[in-house]
GROMACS .gro file of C-alpha atoms in nm:
model
  211
    1UNK     CA    1  17.351 -18.515  -0.752
    2UNK     CA    2  17.001 -18.515  -0.896
    3UNK     CA    3  16.773 -18.216  -0.852
    4UNK     CA    4  16.428 -18.242  -0.696
    5UNK     CA    5  16.105 -18.166  -0.875
    6UNK     CA    6  15.837 -18.121  -0.611
    7UNK     CA    7  15.463 -18.115  -0.675
    8UNK     CA    8  15.235 -18.021  -0.384
    9UNK     CA    9  14.860 -18.075  -0.419
   10UNK     CA   10  14.594 -17.998  -0.159
   11UNK     CA   11  14.317 -18.261  -0.142
   12UNK     CA   12  14.051 -18.233   0.130
   13UNK     CA   13  14.287 -18.048   0.365
   14UNK     CA   14  14.562 -18.305   0.308
   15UNK     CA   15  14.887 -18.225   0.134
   16UNK     CA   16  15.034 -18.462  -0.121
   17UNK     CA   17  15.409 -18.412  -0.161
   18UNK     CA   18  15.574 -18.591  -0.454
   19UNK     CA   19  15.950 -18.620  -0.487
   20UNK     CA   20  16.084 -18.715  -0.828
   21UNK     CA   21  16.452 -18.747  -0.735
   22UNK     CA   22  16.574 -19.091  -0.630
   23UNK     CA   23  16.890 -19.005  -0.441
   24UNK     CA   24  16.867 -18.662  -0.275
   25UNK     CA   25  16.767 -18.624   0.089
   26UNK     CA   26  16.437 -18.437   0.111
   27UNK     CA   27  16.233 -18.298   0.400
   28UNK     CA   28  15.866 -18.275   0.488
   29UNK     CA   29  15.733 -18.067   0.781
   30UNK     CA   30  15.384 -18.128   0.917
   31UNK     CA   31  15.234 -17.889   1.172
   32UNK     CA   32  15.047 -18.041   1.466
   33UNK     CA   33  14.708 -18.191   1.376
   34UNK     CA   34  14.779 -18.172   1.002
   35UNK     CA   35  14.807 -18.470   0.768
   36UNK     CA   36  15.048 -18.510   0.477
   37UNK     CA   37  15.095 -18.779   0.214
   38UNK     CA   38  15.455 -18.822   0.103
   39UNK     CA   39  15.507 -19.005  -0.223
   40UNK     CA   40  15.791 -19.126  -0.442
   41UNK     CA   41  15.716 -19.149  -0.812
   42UNK     CA   42  15.868 -19.332  -1.110
   43UNK     CA   43  15.885 -19.651  -0.904
   44UNK     CA   44  16.082 -19.504  -0.612
   45UNK     CA   45  16.044 -19.641  -0.259
   46UNK     CA   46  16.060 -19.436   0.061
   47UNK     CA   47  16.355 -19.473   0.295
   48UNK     CA   48  16.311 -19.268   0.614
   49UNK     CA   49  16.639 -19.125   0.741
   50UNK     CA   50  16.521 -18.919   1.040
   51UNK     CA   51  16.200 -18.809   1.208
   52UNK     CA   52  16.116 -18.588   1.502
   53UNK     CA   53  15.779 -18.495   1.651
   54UNK     CA   54  15.822 -18.201   1.888
   55UNK     CA   55  15.974 -17.854   1.854
   56UNK     CA   56  16.328 -17.732   1.790
   57UNK     CA   57  16.276 -17.366   1.698
   58UNK     CA   58  16.013 -17.091   1.703
   59UNK     CA   59  15.997 -17.022   1.330
   60UNK     CA   60  15.873 -17.363   1.208
   61UNK     CA   61  15.492 -17.390   1.236
   62UNK     CA   62  15.485 -17.063   1.434
   63UNK     CA   63  15.216 -17.049   1.703
   64UNK     CA   64  15.140 -16.846   2.020
   65UNK     CA   65  15.165 -17.161   2.235
   66UNK     CA   66  15.540 -17.233   2.249
   67UNK     CA   67  15.666 -17.318   2.595
   68UNK     CA   68  15.990 -17.483   2.482
   69UNK     CA   69  16.207 -17.530   2.175
   70UNK     CA   70  16.378 -17.841   2.310
   71UNK     CA   71  16.118 -18.109   2.263
   72UNK     CA   72  16.130 -18.448   2.088
   73UNK     CA   73  15.920 -18.765   2.099
   74UNK     CA   74  16.164 -19.056   2.129
   75UNK     CA   75  15.946 -19.293   1.924
   76UNK     CA   76  15.920 -19.059   1.622
   77UNK     CA   77  16.161 -19.242   1.393
   78UNK     CA   78  16.029 -19.591   1.471
   79UNK     CA   79  15.669 -19.489   1.404
   80UNK     CA   80  15.743 -19.308   1.077
   81UNK     CA   81  15.964 -19.591   0.949
   82UNK     CA   82  15.694 -19.849   1.024
   83UNK     CA   83  15.439 -19.645   0.829
   84UNK     CA   84  15.654 -19.540   0.534
   85UNK     CA   85  15.970 -19.744   0.473
   86UNK     CA   86  15.977 -19.939   0.141
   87UNK     CA   87  15.638 -19.794   0.035
   88UNK     CA   88  15.575 -19.572  -0.265
   89UNK     CA   89  15.358 -19.341  -0.050
   90UNK     CA   90  15.235 -19.306   0.306
   91UNK     CA   91  15.015 -19.075   0.508
   92UNK     CA   92  15.155 -18.907   0.818
   93UNK     CA   93  14.947 -18.739   1.088
   94UNK     CA   94  15.131 -18.507   1.327
   95UNK     CA   95  14.938 -18.563   1.649
   96UNK     CA   96  14.980 -18.645   2.016
   97UNK     CA   97  14.752 -18.943   1.964
   98UNK     CA   98  15.016 -19.109   1.747
   99UNK     CA   99  15.347 -18.987   1.891
  100UNK     CA  100  15.252 -18.898   2.248
  101UNK     CA  101  15.293 -18.548   2.390
  102UNK     CA  102  15.662 -18.475   2.462
  103UNK     CA  103  15.591 -18.116   2.573
  104UNK     CA  104  15.236 -18.039   2.695
  105UNK     CA  105  15.121 -17.688   2.614
  106UNK     CA  106  15.363 -17.644   2.322
  107UNK     CA  107  15.240 -17.649   1.962
  108UNK     CA  108  15.449 -17.909   1.786
  109UNK     CA  109  15.536 -18.035   1.438
  110UNK     CA  110  15.665 -18.349   1.272
  111UNK     CA  111  15.980 -18.314   1.065
  112UNK     CA  112  16.075 -18.605   0.840
  113UNK     CA  113  16.380 -18.653   0.619
  114UNK     CA  114  16.378 -18.929   0.362
  115UNK     CA  115  16.508 -19.051   0.029
  116UNK     CA  116  16.333 -19.198  -0.271
  117UNK     CA  117  16.527 -19.511  -0.360
  118UNK     CA  118  16.487 -19.660  -0.705
  119UNK     CA  119  16.425 -20.036  -0.671
  120UNK     CA  120  16.617 -20.290  -0.879
  121UNK     CA  121  16.428 -20.570  -1.052
  122UNK     CA  122  16.599 -20.900  -1.134
  123UNK     CA  123  16.454 -21.199  -1.320
  124UNK     CA  124  16.617 -21.543  -1.306
  125UNK     CA  125  16.486 -21.816  -1.537
  126UNK     CA  126  16.436 -22.163  -1.389
  127UNK     CA  127  16.758 -22.358  -1.325
  128UNK     CA  128  16.971 -22.045  -1.366
  129UNK     CA  129  17.167 -21.846  -1.110
  130UNK     CA  130  17.219 -21.474  -1.066
  131UNK     CA  131  17.390 -21.249  -0.810
  132UNK     CA  132  17.216 -20.956  -0.643
  133UNK     CA  133  17.452 -20.685  -0.524
  134UNK     CA  134  17.481 -20.337  -0.376
  135UNK     CA  135  17.785 -20.113  -0.425
  136UNK     CA  136  17.945 -19.844  -0.205
  137UNK     CA  137  17.875 -20.030   0.119
  138UNK     CA  138  17.502 -20.064   0.058
  139UNK     CA  139  17.303 -20.357   0.193
  140UNK     CA  140  17.028 -20.548   0.014
  141UNK     CA  141  16.669 -20.501   0.129
  142UNK     CA  142  16.428 -20.734  -0.053
  143UNK     CA  143  16.089 -20.578  -0.129
  144UNK     CA  144  15.922 -20.845  -0.341
  145UNK     CA  145  16.000 -21.198  -0.459
  146UNK     CA  146  15.804 -21.457  -0.654
  147UNK     CA  147  15.911 -21.795  -0.790
  148UNK     CA  148  15.652 -21.916  -1.038
  149UNK     CA  149  15.495 -21.766  -1.350
  150UNK     CA  150  15.271 -21.463  -1.407
  151UNK     CA  151  15.291 -21.415  -1.786
  152UNK     CA  152  15.406 -21.590  -2.104
  153UNK     CA  153  15.670 -21.345  -2.227
  154UNK     CA  154  15.909 -21.360  -1.929
  155UNK     CA  155  16.153 -21.649  -1.974
  156UNK     CA  156  15.956 -21.786  -2.273
  157UNK     CA  157  15.939 -22.165  -2.298
  158UNK     CA  158  15.719 -22.429  -2.468
  159UNK     CA  159  15.618 -22.576  -2.131
  160UNK     CA  160  15.372 -22.319  -1.992
  161UNK     CA  161  15.052 -22.469  -1.852
  162UNK     CA  162  14.956 -22.172  -1.631
  163UNK     CA  163  15.040 -21.806  -1.577
  164UNK     CA  164  14.895 -21.798  -1.226
  165UNK     CA  165  15.166 -21.964  -1.023
  166UNK     CA  166  15.356 -21.851  -0.714
  167UNK     CA  167  15.561 -22.030  -0.447
  168UNK     CA  168  15.445 -21.904  -0.108
  169UNK     CA  169  15.794 -21.941   0.036
  170UNK     CA  170  15.950 -21.703  -0.221
  171UNK     CA  171  15.975 -21.384  -0.017
  172UNK     CA  172  16.091 -21.549   0.307
  173UNK     CA  173  16.353 -21.760   0.126
  174UNK     CA  174  16.499 -21.466  -0.067
  175UNK     CA  175  16.499 -21.238   0.236
  176UNK     CA  176  16.682 -21.500   0.445
  177UNK     CA  177  16.949 -21.538   0.176
  178UNK     CA  178  16.996 -21.172   0.084
  179UNK     CA  179  16.873 -20.914   0.336
  180UNK     CA  180  17.145 -20.701   0.499
  181UNK     CA  181  17.415 -20.847   0.272
  182UNK     CA  182  17.619 -20.660   0.012
  183UNK     CA  183  17.560 -20.946  -0.235
  184UNK     CA  184  17.392 -21.286  -0.257
  185UNK     CA  185  17.360 -21.561  -0.515
  186UNK     CA  186  17.015 -21.693  -0.600
  187UNK     CA  187  16.925 -22.019  -0.775
  188UNK     CA  188  16.581 -22.031  -0.938
  189UNK     CA  189  16.498 -22.393  -0.881
  190UNK     CA  190  16.226 -22.627  -0.754
  191UNK     CA  191  16.486 -22.771  -0.516
  192UNK     CA  192  16.501 -22.431  -0.341
  193UNK     CA  193  16.141 -22.303  -0.360
  194UNK     CA  194  15.939 -22.617  -0.425
  195UNK     CA  195  15.731 -22.666  -0.741
  196UNK     CA  196  15.418 -22.446  -0.731
  197UNK     CA  197  15.303 -22.550  -1.082
  198UNK     CA  198  15.419 -22.886  -1.209
  199UNK     CA  199  15.495 -22.895  -1.582
  200UNK     CA  200  15.529 -22.518  -1.616
  201UNK     CA  201  15.867 -22.354  -1.678
  202UNK     CA  202  15.910 -22.094  -1.406
  203UNK     CA  203  16.124 -21.796  -1.310
  204UNK     CA  204  16.221 -21.604  -0.999
  205UNK     CA  205  16.149 -21.232  -0.998
  206UNK     CA  206  16.302 -21.021  -0.719
  207UNK     CA  207  16.260 -20.651  -0.646
  208UNK     CA  208  16.509 -20.497  -0.401
  209UNK     CA  209  16.685 -20.177  -0.314
  210UNK     CA  210  17.015 -20.089  -0.150
  211UNK     CA  211  17.010 -19.923   0.191
   0.00000   0.00000   0.00000
């Protein structure tokens, strides 16, 4: 297990919480009406495991207005996942305006548990195949994909007319072939993605993580 190194910085009444570990489960607690930025560094992407806006004890975010300690907004997880999942950072605001008010008159807090997942980058030169895979029961979640060319040093070749070339169908094609699978085989070819830059030798670059 990797240990966490946590850096907390206050900027204009907002808290920036950085987690350097890429595997451990970490927590962030945000008292009602406060804002927090959670961030994964060194290329990590956020994967939200649980979230609850409400109140489950008296000690967390202590306040004189506590009418109940059994209070949870049912949409907490969905909202936090939509704001944070697969991103390197996201801002969370613990407020009734975002999550609704599950217990009027009680001072609440948002508790989030998440992991920083290190993404995997794969490059496949044109007319070559490669397999994406996740071990230990993990499933592929594609974050980025581009078939084309963006520089001269990746998959070097004498036929390079442009370095500003991208097939618009890249992300949708790769997601349809790979998402939620333990492995998938990709073929970097014009026959699959179309030819976004005729006469230029291309490559497929995919960024994904295992969930």
